[in-house]
Amino acid sequence: YTFTNCTSLSGITIPSTITVMDNRIFQGCTSLSTISIPSSVTTMGSYFFYGCTSLASISFSGLNLLTMGSHFFYGCTILNNVSIPNSVTTMGSYFFYGCSGLTVVSISTSITIIEEYFFYLCIAIITIIIPNGVTTLSGSCFGGCGSLGSGSGSGGGVTIPASVQYILSFVFILCSGLRSITINSTNLLTIGDGAFEGCSTIDAIVIPSTVTSIGDGAFDGCSDLASVTLPTDPAFVTIGDDMFKGNVS
């Protein structure tokens, strides 16, 4: 809580001797506009920049940072470009929740879970690269990202890498601009309830043969979906209710 609600704080220099920075250090610092994190820092807690509505840029030095807590950039509405060092192995839930100005983001290639509500309501993001090594896409992690996958060429659509085993509930809910989804995973087991609910512009999807279950309403409201290829393998045993509810194609 070191600088919590210091609403006039516009900038700060963090000493290079600091290694651990705890929870809520800059929460509510509504004038903080830019900051640099020194290479000495290994741990940054939860709610770190929560509600820092003037934060426009952040830079990280070195590759010693390992852990970043939940609600990290929650509500940082003008933050538009972030690159998380590849040394980071843990990034908490609600990480970029409500970062409505975020357009360019690179997340660490060392994480294995994209936690729940991670990018929720990041309405300006068009392109996301999910690192190969991620095994779990947690609930609503891309929910409400209405521009995601709406670009042309390589910016159109999202690719699920080979490492992903679980697409949990409502992962892409209300990603209304998502034009295509490519599942390259050879390990995918589960597509959760409402995983693609409201993805109204997806027109085709191929479900890998490794998938054993698809949850209720997985493609509810996918009004343009015209082609779905389902596994024929005997391991595919569970299809949820209302899987294609609201599909008019």
JSON list of C-alpha atoms in Angstrom, two decimals:
[
{"chain": "A", "resi": 1, "resn": "TYR", "atom": "CA", "xyz": [0.00, 0.00, 0.00]},
{"chain": "A", "resi": 2, "resn": "THR", "atom": "CA", "xyz": [3.08, 2.24, -0.25]},
{"chain": "A", "resi": 3, "resn": "PHE", "atom": "CA", "xyz": [1.63, 4.81, -2.66]},
{"chain": "A", "resi": 4, "resn": "THR", "atom": "CA", "xyz": [-2.03, 3.75, -2.73]},
{"chain": "A", "resi": 5, "resn": "ASN", "atom": "CA", "xyz": [-4.34, 6.58, -3.82]},
{"chain": "A", "resi": 6, "resn": "CYS", "atom": "CA", "xyz": [-1.51, 9.10, -4.21]},
{"chain": "A", "resi": 7, "resn": "THR", "atom": "CA", "xyz": [-3.54, 10.82, -6.88]},
{"chain": "A", "resi": 8, "resn": "SER", "atom": "CA", "xyz": [-0.97, 13.54, -7.62]},
{"chain": "A", "resi": 9, "resn": "LEU", "atom": "CA", "xyz": [1.95, 11.15, -8.19]},
{"chain": "A", "resi": 10, "resn": "SER", "atom": "CA", "xyz": [2.86, 11.45, -11.88]},
{"chain": "A", "resi": 11, "resn": "GLY", "atom": "CA", "xyz": [6.24, 9.70, -11.97]},
{"chain": "A", "resi": 12, "resn": "ILE", "atom": "CA", "xyz": [8.69, 7.81, -9.77]},
{"chain": "A", "resi": 13, "resn": "THR", "atom": "CA", "xyz": [12.16, 6.27, -9.92]},
{"chain": "A", "resi": 14, "resn": "ILE", "atom": "CA", "xyz": [12.34, 2.79, -8.38]},
{"chain": "A", "resi": 15, "resn": "PRO", "atom": "CA", "xyz": [15.76, 2.07, -6.80]},
{"chain": "A", "resi": 16, "resn": "SER", "atom": "CA", "xyz": [17.79, -0.70, -8.45]},
{"chain": "A", "resi": 17, "resn": "THR", "atom": "CA", "xyz": [18.17, -2.41, -5.06]},
{"chain": "A", "resi": 18, "resn": "ILE", "atom": "CA", "xyz": [14.49, -3.35, -4.86]},
{"chain": "A", "resi": 19, "resn": "THR", "atom": "CA", "xyz": [13.71, -7.03, -5.48]},
{"chain": "A", "resi": 20, "resn": "VAL", "atom": "CA", "xyz": [10.17, -7.53, -4.19]},
{"chain": "A", "resi": 21, "resn": "MET", "atom": "CA", "xyz": [7.27, -5.12, -4.63]},
{"chain": "A", "resi": 22, "resn": "ASP", "atom": "CA", "xyz": [4.12, -6.06, -2.73]},
{"chain": "A", "resi": 23, "resn": "ASN", "atom": "CA", "xyz": [0.39, -5.66, -3.38]},
{"chain": "A", "resi": 24, "resn": "ARG", "atom": "CA", "xyz": [-1.40, -2.41, -4.26]},
{"chain": "A", "resi": 25, "resn": "ILE", "atom": "CA", "xyz": [1.75, -0.27, -4.32]},
{"chain": "A", "resi": 26, "resn": "PHE", "atom": "CA", "xyz": [0.43, 2.13, -6.97]},
{"chain": "A", "resi": 27, "resn": "GLN", "atom": "CA", "xyz": [-3.30, 1.38, -6.74]},
{"chain": "A", "resi": 28, "resn": "GLY", "atom": "CA", "xyz": [-5.39, 4.46, -7.45]},
{"chain": "A", "resi": 29, "resn": "CYS", "atom": "CA", "xyz": [-2.44, 6.62, -8.53]},
{"chain": "A", "resi": 30, "resn": "THR", "atom": "CA", "xyz": [-4.57, 8.28, -11.17]},
{"chain": "A", "resi": 31, "resn": "SER", "atom": "CA", "xyz": [-1.89, 10.74, -12.34]},
{"chain": "A", "resi": 32, "resn": "LEU", "atom": "CA", "xyz": [0.90, 8.19, -12.80]},
{"chain": "A", "resi": 33, "resn": "SER", "atom": "CA", "xyz": [1.70, 8.24, -16.52]},
{"chain": "A", "resi": 34, "resn": "THR", "atom": "CA", "xyz": [4.94, 6.34, -17.06]},
{"chain": "A", "resi": 35, "resn": "ILE", "atom": "CA", "xyz": [7.20, 4.04, -15.09]},
{"chain": "A", "resi": 36, "resn": "SER", "atom": "CA", "xyz": [10.28, 1.86, -15.55]},
{"chain": "A", "resi": 37, "resn": "ILE", "atom": "CA", "xyz": [10.80, -1.36, -13.59]},
{"chain": "A", "resi": 38, "resn": "PRO", "atom": "CA", "xyz": [14.48, -2.05, -12.80]},
{"chain": "A", "resi": 39, "resn": "SER", "atom": "CA", "xyz": [16.16, -5.37, -13.54]},
{"chain": "A", "resi": 40, "resn": "SER", "atom": "CA", "xyz": [16.55, -6.14, -9.82]},
{"chain": "A", "resi": 41, "resn": "VAL", "atom": "CA", "xyz": [12.81, -6.75, -9.35]},
{"chain": "A", "resi": 42, "resn": "THR", "atom": "CA", "xyz": [11.77, -10.42, -9.23]},
{"chain": "A", "resi": 43, "resn": "THR", "atom": "CA", "xyz": [8.24, -10.19, -7.78]},
{"chain": "A", "resi": 44, "resn": "MET", "atom": "CA", "xyz": [5.41, -7.72, -8.26]},
{"chain": "A", "resi": 45, "resn": "GLY", "atom": "CA", "xyz": [2.20, -8.19, -6.27]},
{"chain": "A", "resi": 46, "resn": "SER", "atom": "CA", "xyz": [-1.51, -7.99, -7.02]},
{"chain": "A", "resi": 47, "resn": "TYR", "atom": "CA", "xyz": [-3.57, -4.85, -7.76]},
{"chain": "A", "resi": 48, "resn": "PHE", "atom": "CA", "xyz": [-0.26, -3.24, -8.61]},
{"chain": "A", "resi": 49, "resn": "PHE", "atom": "CA", "xyz": [-1.49, -0.54, -11.01]},
{"chain": "A", "resi": 50, "resn": "TYR", "atom": "CA", "xyz": [-5.19, -1.01, -10.29]},
{"chain": "A", "resi": 51, "resn": "GLY", "atom": "CA", "xyz": [-7.13, 2.03, -11.48]},
{"chain": "A", "resi": 52, "resn": "CYS", "atom": "CA", "xyz": [-4.08, 3.91, -12.77]},
{"chain": "A", "resi": 53, "resn": "THR", "atom": "CA", "xyz": [-6.15, 5.62, -15.43]},
{"chain": "A", "resi": 54, "resn": "SER", "atom": "CA", "xyz": [-3.33, 7.85, -16.71]},
{"chain": "A", "resi": 55, "resn": "LEU", "atom": "CA", "xyz": [-0.72, 5.09, -17.09]},
{"chain": "A", "resi": 56, "resn": "ALA", "atom": "CA", "xyz": [0.31, 5.21, -20.74]},
{"chain": "A", "resi": 57, "resn": "SER", "atom": "CA", "xyz": [3.60, 3.32, -20.80]},
{"chain": "A", "resi": 58, "resn": "ILE", "atom": "CA", "xyz": [5.67, 0.90, -18.76]},
{"chain": "A", "resi": 59, "resn": "SER", "atom": "CA", "xyz": [9.08, -0.60, -19.45]},
{"chain": "A", "resi": 60, "resn": "PHE", "atom": "CA", "xyz": [10.83, -3.57, -17.90]},
{"chain": "A", "resi": 61, "resn": "SER", "atom": "CA", "xyz": [14.61, -3.88, -17.66]},
{"chain": "A", "resi": 62, "resn": "GLY", "atom": "CA", "xyz": [16.37, -7.22, -17.61]},
{"chain": "A", "resi": 63, "resn": "LEU", "atom": "CA", "xyz": [15.07, -10.76, -17.31]},
{"chain": "A", "resi": 64, "resn": "ASN", "atom": "CA", "xyz": [14.84, -11.36, -13.57]},
{"chain": "A", "resi": 65, "resn": "LEU", "atom": "CA", "xyz": [11.13, -10.74, -13.11]},
{"chain": "A", "resi": 66, "resn": "LEU", "atom": "CA", "xyz": [9.31, -14.00, -12.33]},
{"chain": "A", "resi": 67, "resn": "THR", "atom": "CA", "xyz": [5.90, -13.26, -10.80]},
{"chain": "A", "resi": 68, "resn": "MET", "atom": "CA", "xyz": [3.21, -10.66, -11.45]},
{"chain": "A", "resi": 69, "resn": "GLY", "atom": "CA", "xyz": [0.03, -10.79, -9.38]},
{"chain": "A", "resi": 70, "resn": "SER", "atom": "CA", "xyz": [-3.67, -10.59, -10.20]},
{"chain": "A", "resi": 71, "resn": "HIS", "atom": "CA", "xyz": [-5.61, -7.44, -11.21]},
{"chain": "A", "resi": 72, "resn": "PHE", "atom": "CA", "xyz": [-2.23, -6.05, -12.21]},
{"chain": "A", "resi": 73, "resn": "PHE", "atom": "CA", "xyz": [-3.29, -3.46, -14.81]},
{"chain": "A", "resi": 74, "resn": "TYR", "atom": "CA", "xyz": [-7.02, -3.56, -13.95]},
{"chain": "A", "resi": 75, "resn": "GLY", "atom": "CA", "xyz": [-8.75, -0.49, -15.34]},
{"chain": "A", "resi": 76, "resn": "CYS", "atom": "CA", "xyz": [-5.64, 1.11, -16.88]},
{"chain": "A", "resi": 77, "resn": "THR", "atom": "CA", "xyz": [-7.78, 2.51, -19.65]},
{"chain": "A", "resi": 78, "resn": "ILE", "atom": "CA", "xyz": [-5.17, 4.40, -21.73]},
{"chain": "A", "resi": 79, "resn": "LEU", "atom": "CA", "xyz": [-2.37, 1.84, -21.54]},
{"chain": "A", "resi": 80, "resn": "ASN", "atom": "CA", "xyz": [-1.90, 0.84, -25.17]},
{"chain": "A", "resi": 81, "resn": "ASN", "atom": "CA", "xyz": [1.36, -1.08, -25.59]},
{"chain": "A", "resi": 82, "resn": "VAL", "atom": "CA", "xyz": [2.87, -3.60, -23.15]},
{"chain": "A", "resi": 83, "resn": "SER", "atom": "CA", "xyz": [5.59, -6.21, -23.49]},
{"chain": "A", "resi": 84, "resn": "ILE", "atom": "CA", "xyz": [5.94, -8.61, -20.57]},
{"chain": "A", "resi": 85, "resn": "PRO", "atom": "CA", "xyz": [9.44, -10.13, -20.18]},
{"chain": "A", "resi": 86, "resn": "ASN", "atom": "CA", "xyz": [9.77, -13.78, -21.12]},
{"chain": "A", "resi": 87, "resn": "SER", "atom": "CA", "xyz": [11.29, -14.51, -17.71]},
{"chain": "A", "resi": 88, "resn": "VAL", "atom": "CA", "xyz": [7.84, -14.18, -16.10]},
{"chain": "A", "resi": 89, "resn": "THR", "atom": "CA", "xyz": [6.34, -17.58, -15.25]},
{"chain": "A", "resi": 90, "resn": "THR", "atom": "CA", "xyz": [3.21, -16.45, -13.40]},
{"chain": "A", "resi": 91, "resn": "MET", "atom": "CA", "xyz": [0.70, -13.74, -14.38]},
{"chain": "A", "resi": 92, "resn": "GLY", "atom": "CA", "xyz": [-2.43, -13.54, -12.25]},
{"chain": "A", "resi": 93, "resn": "SER", "atom": "CA", "xyz": [-6.12, -13.40, -13.11]},
{"chain": "A", "resi": 94, "resn": "TYR", "atom": "CA", "xyz": [-7.91, -10.19, -14.21]},
{"chain": "A", "resi": 95, "resn": "PHE", "atom": "CA", "xyz": [-4.48, -9.03, -15.37]},
{"chain": "A", "resi": 96, "resn": "PHE", "atom": "CA", "xyz": [-5.51, -6.58, -18.10]},
{"chain": "A", "resi": 97, "resn": "TYR", "atom": "CA", "xyz": [-9.21, -6.39, -17.16]},
{"chain": "A", "resi": 98, "resn": "GLY", "atom": "CA", "xyz": [-10.84, -3.32, -18.66]},
{"chain": "A", "resi": 99, "resn": "CYS", "atom": "CA", "xyz": [-7.71, -2.02, -20.39]},
{"chain": "A", "resi": 100, "resn": "SER", "atom": "CA", "xyz": [-9.89, -0.58, -23.12]},
{"chain": "A", "resi": 101, "resn": "GLY", "atom": "CA", "xyz": [-7.07, 1.27, -24.91]},
{"chain": "A", "resi": 102, "resn": "LEU", "atom": "CA", "xyz": [-4.72, -1.70, -25.14]},
{"chain": "A", "resi": 103, "resn": "THR", "atom": "CA", "xyz": [-3.89, -2.41, -28.79]},
{"chain": "A", "resi": 104, "resn": "VAL", "atom": "CA", "xyz": [-0.46, -4.08, -28.74]},
{"chain": "A", "resi": 105, "resn": "VAL", "atom": "CA", "xyz": [0.53, -6.67, -26.15]},
{"chain": "A", "resi": 106, "resn": "SER", "atom": "CA", "xyz": [3.16, -9.35, -25.85]},
{"chain": "A", "resi": 107, "resn": "ILE", "atom": "CA", "xyz": [2.84, -11.76, -22.95]},
{"chain": "A", "resi": 108, "resn": "SER", "atom": "CA", "xyz": [5.60, -13.94, -21.54]},
{"chain": "A", "resi": 109, "resn": "THR", "atom": "CA", "xyz": [6.38, -17.13, -23.45]},
{"chain": "A", "resi": 110, "resn": "SER", "atom": "CA", "xyz": [7.12, -18.84, -20.13]},
{"chain": "A", "resi": 111, "resn": "ILE", "atom": "CA", "xyz": [3.58, -18.92, -18.72]},
{"chain": "A", "resi": 112, "resn": "THR", "atom": "CA", "xyz": [1.51, -22.11, -18.93]},
{"chain": "A", "resi": 113, "resn": "ILE", "atom": "CA", "xyz": [-1.90, -20.73, -17.91]},
{"chain": "A", "resi": 114, "resn": "ILE", "atom": "CA", "xyz": [-3.76, -17.68, -19.15]},
{"chain": "A", "resi": 115, "resn": "GLU", "atom": "CA", "xyz": [-5.81, -17.01, -16.05]},
{"chain": "A", "resi": 116, "resn": "GLU", "atom": "CA", "xyz": [-9.50, -16.14, -15.84]},
{"chain": "A", "resi": 117, "resn": "TYR", "atom": "CA", "xyz": [-10.68, -12.73, -17.08]},
{"chain": "A", "resi": 118, "resn": "PHE", "atom": "CA", "xyz": [-7.09, -12.02, -18.15]},
{"chain": "A", "resi": 119, "resn": "PHE", "atom": "CA", "xyz": [-7.95, -9.74, -21.10]},
{"chain": "A", "resi": 120, "resn": "TYR", "atom": "CA", "xyz": [-11.63, -9.21, -20.27]},
{"chain": "A", "resi": 121, "resn": "LEU", "atom": "CA", "xyz": [-13.10, -6.14, -21.99]},
{"chain": "A", "resi": 122, "resn": "CYS", "atom": "CA", "xyz": [-9.86, -5.25, -23.75]},
{"chain": "A", "resi": 123, "resn": "ILE", "atom": "CA", "xyz": [-12.03, -3.98, -26.57]},
{"chain": "A", "resi": 124, "resn": "ALA", "atom": "CA", "xyz": [-9.28, -2.55, -28.81]},
{"chain": "A", "resi": 125, "resn": "ILE", "atom": "CA", "xyz": [-7.01, -5.59, -29.10]},
{"chain": "A", "resi": 126, "resn": "ILE", "atom": "CA", "xyz": [-7.02, -7.04, -32.61]},
{"chain": "A", "resi": 127, "resn": "THR", "atom": "CA", "xyz": [-4.16, -9.54, -32.47]},
{"chain": "A", "resi": 128, "resn": "ILE", "atom": "CA", "xyz": [-3.10, -11.92, -29.71]},
{"chain": "A", "resi": 129, "resn": "ILE", "atom": "CA", "xyz": [-0.35, -14.51, -29.97]},
{"chain": "A", "resi": 130, "resn": "ILE", "atom": "CA", "xyz": [-0.95, -17.29, -27.46]},
{"chain": "A", "resi": 131, "resn": "PRO", "atom": "CA", "xyz": [2.49, -18.67, -26.55]},
{"chain": "A", "resi": 132, "resn": "ASN", "atom": "CA", "xyz": [3.23, -22.28, -27.40]},
{"chain": "A", "resi": 133, "resn": "GLY", "atom": "CA", "xyz": [3.60, -23.74, -23.91]},
{"chain": "A", "resi": 134, "resn": "VAL", "atom": "CA", "xyz": [0.27, -22.51, -22.61]},
{"chain": "A", "resi": 135, "resn": "THR", "atom": "CA", "xyz": [-1.83, -25.52, -21.58]},
{"chain": "A", "resi": 136, "resn": "THR", "atom": "CA", "xyz": [-4.94, -23.82, -20.20]},
{"chain": "A", "resi": 137, "resn": "LEU", "atom": "CA", "xyz": [-7.12, -20.96, -21.38]},
{"chain": "A", "resi": 138, "resn": "SER", "atom": "CA", "xyz": [-9.11, -20.14, -18.25]},
{"chain": "A", "resi": 139, "resn": "GLY", "atom": "CA", "xyz": [-12.67, -18.88, -17.93]},
{"chain": "A", "resi": 140, "resn": "SER", "atom": "CA", "xyz": [-13.53, -15.70, -19.84]},
{"chain": "A", "resi": 141, "resn": "CYS", "atom": "CA", "xyz": [-9.85, -14.91, -20.39]},
{"chain": "A", "resi": 142, "resn": "PHE", "atom": "CA", "xyz": [-10.62, -13.16, -23.71]},
{"chain": "A", "resi": 143, "resn": "GLY", "atom": "CA", "xyz": [-14.25, -12.33, -22.93]},
{"chain": "A", "resi": 144, "resn": "GLY", "atom": "CA", "xyz": [-15.67, -9.17, -24.41]},
{"chain": "A", "resi": 145, "resn": "CYS", "atom": "CA", "xyz": [-12.64, -8.50, -26.64]},
{"chain": "A", "resi": 146, "resn": "GLY", "atom": "CA", "xyz": [-14.89, -7.33, -29.43]},
{"chain": "A", "resi": 147, "resn": "SER", "atom": "CA", "xyz": [-12.10, -6.44, -31.88]},
{"chain": "A", "resi": 148, "resn": "LEU", "atom": "CA", "xyz": [-10.01, -9.57, -31.33]},
{"chain": "A", "resi": 149, "resn": "GLY", "atom": "CA", "xyz": [-9.29, -11.38, -34.58]},
{"chain": "A", "resi": 150, "resn": "SER", "atom": "CA", "xyz": [-11.08, -8.80, -36.68]},
{"chain": "A", "resi": 151, "resn": "GLY", "atom": "CA", "xyz": [-8.07, -7.70, -38.73]},
{"chain": "A", "resi": 152, "resn": "SER", "atom": "CA", "xyz": [-7.11, -8.66, -42.26]},
{"chain": "A", "resi": 153, "resn": "GLY", "atom": "CA", "xyz": [-4.46, -11.22, -43.16]},
{"chain": "A", "resi": 154, "resn": "SER", "atom": "CA", "xyz": [-2.60, -12.55, -40.12]},
{"chain": "A", "resi": 155, "resn": "GLY", "atom": "CA", "xyz": [-4.63, -10.24, -37.88]},
{"chain": "A", "resi": 156, "resn": "GLY", "atom": "CA", "xyz": [-7.85, -12.02, -38.77]},
{"chain": "A", "resi": 157, "resn": "GLY", "atom": "CA", "xyz": [-8.58, -14.78, -36.31]},
{"chain": "A", "resi": 158, "resn": "VAL", "atom": "CA", "xyz": [-6.86, -16.49, -33.39]},
{"chain": "A", "resi": 159, "resn": "THR", "atom": "CA", "xyz": [-4.62, -19.55, -33.43]},
{"chain": "A", "resi": 160, "resn": "ILE", "atom": "CA", "xyz": [-4.66, -22.05, -30.57]},
{"chain": "A", "resi": 161, "resn": "PRO", "atom": "CA", "xyz": [-1.16, -23.53, -30.27]},
{"chain": "A", "resi": 162, "resn": "ALA", "atom": "CA", "xyz": [-0.29, -27.22, -30.04]},
{"chain": "A", "resi": 163, "resn": "SER", "atom": "CA", "xyz": [0.29, -27.10, -26.28]},
{"chain": "A", "resi": 164, "resn": "VAL", "atom": "CA", "xyz": [-3.26, -26.15, -25.24]},
{"chain": "A", "resi": 165, "resn": "GLN", "atom": "CA", "xyz": [-5.21, -28.90, -23.46]},
{"chain": "A", "resi": 166, "resn": "TYR", "atom": "CA", "xyz": [-8.14, -26.98, -22.00]},
{"chain": "A", "resi": 167, "resn": "ILE", "atom": "CA", "xyz": [-10.31, -24.21, -23.43]},
{"chain": "A", "resi": 168, "resn": "LEU", "atom": "CA", "xyz": [-12.48, -23.55, -20.39]},
{"chain": "A", "resi": 169, "resn": "SER", "atom": "CA", "xyz": [-15.85, -21.84, -20.01]},
{"chain": "A", "resi": 170, "resn": "PHE", "atom": "CA", "xyz": [-16.62, -18.62, -21.89]},
{"chain": "A", "resi": 171, "resn": "VAL", "atom": "CA", "xyz": [-13.02, -18.13, -23.04]},
{"chain": "A", "resi": 172, "resn": "PHE", "atom": "CA", "xyz": [-14.01, -16.16, -26.15]},
{"chain": "A", "resi": 173, "resn": "ILE", "atom": "CA", "xyz": [-17.48, -15.04, -25.09]},
{"chain": "A", "resi": 174, "resn": "LEU", "atom": "CA", "xyz": [-18.69, -11.96, -27.01]},
{"chain": "A", "resi": 175, "resn": "CYS", "atom": "CA", "xyz": [-15.61, -11.78, -29.22]},
{"chain": "A", "resi": 176, "resn": "SER", "atom": "CA", "xyz": [-17.95, -10.54, -31.93]},
{"chain": "A", "resi": 177, "resn": "GLY", "atom": "CA", "xyz": [-15.17, -9.56, -34.36]},
{"chain": "A", "resi": 178, "resn": "LEU", "atom": "CA", "xyz": [-13.40, -12.92, -34.27]},
{"chain": "A", "resi": 179, "resn": "ARG", "atom": "CA", "xyz": [-13.34, -14.00, -37.90]},
{"chain": "A", "resi": 180, "resn": "SER", "atom": "CA", "xyz": [-11.74, -17.42, -37.53]},
{"chain": "A", "resi": 181, "resn": "ILE", "atom": "CA", "xyz": [-10.34, -19.81, -34.97]},
{"chain": "A", "resi": 182, "resn": "THR", "atom": "CA", "xyz": [-7.54, -22.22, -35.90]},
{"chain": "A", "resi": 183, "resn": "ILE", "atom": "CA", "xyz": [-6.94, -25.02, -33.43]},
{"chain": "A", "resi": 184, "resn": "ASN", "atom": "CA", "xyz": [-3.45, -26.39, -34.01]},
{"chain": "A", "resi": 185, "resn": "SER", "atom": "CA", "xyz": [-3.43, -28.23, -30.71]},
{"chain": "A", "resi": 186, "resn": "THR", "atom": "CA", "xyz": [-2.73, -31.94, -30.84]},
{"chain": "A", "resi": 187, "resn": "ASN", "atom": "CA", "xyz": [-3.40, -32.15, -27.10]},
{"chain": "A", "resi": 188, "resn": "LEU", "atom": "CA", "xyz": [-6.76, -30.38, -26.72]},
{"chain": "A", "resi": 189, "resn": "LEU", "atom": "CA", "xyz": [-9.14, -32.35, -24.50]},
{"chain": "A", "resi": 190, "resn": "THR", "atom": "CA", "xyz": [-11.91, -29.99, -23.44]},
{"chain": "A", "resi": 191, "resn": "ILE", "atom": "CA", "xyz": [-13.92, -27.10, -24.87]},
{"chain": "A", "resi": 192, "resn": "GLY", "atom": "CA", "xyz": [-15.93, -25.64, -22.01]},
{"chain": "A", "resi": 193, "resn": "ASP", "atom": "CA", "xyz": [-19.43, -24.21, -21.66]},
{"chain": "A", "resi": 194, "resn": "GLY", "atom": "CA", "xyz": [-20.03, -21.17, -23.84]},
{"chain": "A", "resi": 195, "resn": "ALA", "atom": "CA", "xyz": [-16.41, -21.14, -24.98]},
{"chain": "A", "resi": 196, "resn": "PHE", "atom": "CA", "xyz": [-17.26, -19.32, -28.24]},
{"chain": "A", "resi": 197, "resn": "GLU", "atom": "CA", "xyz": [-20.63, -17.87, -27.24]},
{"chain": "A", "resi": 198, "resn": "GLY", "atom": "CA", "xyz": [-21.49, -14.73, -29.18]},
{"chain": "A", "resi": 199, "resn": "CYS", "atom": "CA", "xyz": [-18.63, -15.10, -31.68]},
{"chain": "A", "resi": 200, "resn": "SER", "atom": "CA", "xyz": [-21.03, -14.06, -34.39]},
{"chain": "A", "resi": 201, "resn": "THR", "atom": "CA", "xyz": [-18.56, -13.79, -37.29]},
{"chain": "A", "resi": 202, "resn": "ILE", "atom": "CA", "xyz": [-16.85, -17.20, -37.12]},
{"chain": "A", "resi": 203, "resn": "ASP", "atom": "CA", "xyz": [-17.98, -19.20, -40.13]},
{"chain": "A", "resi": 204, "resn": "ALA", "atom": "CA", "xyz": [-16.12, -22.50, -39.73]},
{"chain": "A", "resi": 205, "resn": "ILE", "atom": "CA", "xyz": [-14.25, -24.54, -37.14]},
{"chain": "A", "resi": 206, "resn": "VAL", "atom": "CA", "xyz": [-12.46, -27.89, -37.05]},
{"chain": "A", "resi": 207, "resn": "ILE", "atom": "CA", "xyz": [-12.42, -29.68, -33.70]},
{"chain": "A", "resi": 208, "resn": "PRO", "atom": "CA", "xyz": [-9.31, -31.88, -33.24]},
{"chain": "A", "resi": 209, "resn": "SER", "atom": "CA", "xyz": [-9.71, -35.62, -32.79]},
{"chain": "A", "resi": 210, "resn": "THR", "atom": "CA", "xyz": [-8.16, -35.40, -29.32]},
{"chain": "A", "resi": 211, "resn": "VAL", "atom": "CA", "xyz": [-11.19, -33.55, -27.89]},
{"chain": "A", "resi": 212, "resn": "THR", "atom": "CA", "xyz": [-13.30, -35.68, -25.55]},
{"chain": "A", "resi": 213, "resn": "SER", "atom": "CA", "xyz": [-15.95, -33.18, -24.49]},
{"chain": "A", "resi": 214, "resn": "ILE", "atom": "CA", "xyz": [-17.65, -29.97, -25.62]},
{"chain": "A", "resi": 215, "resn": "GLY", "atom": "CA", "xyz": [-19.68, -28.06, -23.04]},
{"chain": "A", "resi": 216, "resn": "ASP", "atom": "CA", "xyz": [-23.16, -26.56, -23.02]},
{"chain": "A", "resi": 217, "resn": "GLY", "atom": "CA", "xyz": [-23.73, -23.73, -25.47]},
{"chain": "A", "resi": 218, "resn": "ALA", "atom": "CA", "xyz": [-20.15, -23.83, -26.71]},
{"chain": "A", "resi": 219, "resn": "PHE", "atom": "CA", "xyz": [-21.13, -22.11, -29.97]},
{"chain": "A", "resi": 220, "resn": "ASP", "atom": "CA", "xyz": [-24.28, -20.36, -28.77]},
{"chain": "A", "resi": 221, "resn": "GLY", "atom": "CA", "xyz": [-24.93, -17.23, -30.82]},
{"chain": "A", "resi": 222, "resn": "CYS", "atom": "CA", "xyz": [-22.35, -18.03, -33.51]},
{"chain": "A", "resi": 223, "resn": "SER", "atom": "CA", "xyz": [-24.81, -16.83, -36.12]},
{"chain": "A", "resi": 224, "resn": "ASP", "atom": "CA", "xyz": [-22.43, -17.08, -39.12]},
{"chain": "A", "resi": 225, "resn": "LEU", "atom": "CA", "xyz": [-21.13, -20.55, -38.27]},
{"chain": "A", "resi": 226, "resn": "ALA", "atom": "CA", "xyz": [-21.79, -22.68, -41.35]},
{"chain": "A", "resi": 227, "resn": "SER", "atom": "CA", "xyz": [-19.27, -25.51, -41.04]},
{"chain": "A", "resi": 228, "resn": "VAL", "atom": "CA", "xyz": [-18.20, -27.57, -38.02]},
{"chain": "A", "resi": 229, "resn": "THR", "atom": "CA", "xyz": [-16.01, -30.65, -38.21]},
{"chain": "A", "resi": 230, "resn": "LEU", "atom": "CA", "xyz": [-16.37, -32.87, -35.15]},
{"chain": "A", "resi": 231, "resn": "PRO", "atom": "CA", "xyz": [-14.09, -35.74, -34.09]},
{"chain": "A", "resi": 232, "resn": "THR", "atom": "CA", "xyz": [-15.06, -39.26, -35.10]},
{"chain": "A", "resi": 233, "resn": "ASP", "atom": "CA", "xyz": [-12.77, -40.90, -32.57]},
{"chain": "A", "resi": 234, "resn": "PRO", "atom": "CA", "xyz": [-14.53, -43.10, -29.98]},
{"chain": "A", "resi": 235, "resn": "ALA", "atom": "CA", "xyz": [-12.98, -41.04, -27.19]},
{"chain": "A", "resi": 236, "resn": "PHE", "atom": "CA", "xyz": [-15.28, -38.16, -28.16]},
{"chain": "A", "resi": 237, "resn": "VAL", "atom": "CA", "xyz": [-18.13, -38.96, -25.80]},
{"chain": "A", "resi": 238, "resn": "THR", "atom": "CA", "xyz": [-19.69, -35.76, -24.45]},
{"chain": "A", "resi": 239, "resn": "ILE", "atom": "CA", "xyz": [-21.55, -33.00, -26.26]},
{"chain": "A", "resi": 240, "resn": "GLY", "atom": "CA", "xyz": [-23.32, -30.42, -24.11]},
{"chain": "A", "resi": 241, "resn": "ASP", "atom": "CA", "xyz": [-26.83, -29.08, -24.46]},
{"chain": "A", "resi": 242, "resn": "ASP", "atom": "CA", "xyz": [-27.64, -26.22, -26.85]},
{"chain": "A", "resi": 243, "resn": "MET", "atom": "CA", "xyz": [-24.20, -26.43, -28.41]},
{"chain": "A", "resi": 244, "resn": "PHE", "atom": "CA", "xyz": [-25.32, -24.50, -31.50]},
{"chain": "A", "resi": 245, "resn": "LYS", "atom": "CA", "xyz": [-28.16, -22.47, -29.98]},
{"chain": "A", "resi": 246, "resn": "GLY", "atom": "CA", "xyz": [-28.76, -19.26, -31.92]},
{"chain": "A", "resi": 247, "resn": "ASN", "atom": "CA", "xyz": [-26.90, -20.50, -34.98]},
{"chain": "A", "resi": 248, "resn": "VAL", "atom": "CA", "xyz": [-28.88, -19.49, -38.07]},
{"chain": "A", "resi": 249, "resn": "SER", "atom": "CA", "xyz": [-26.34, -20.69, -40.65]}
]
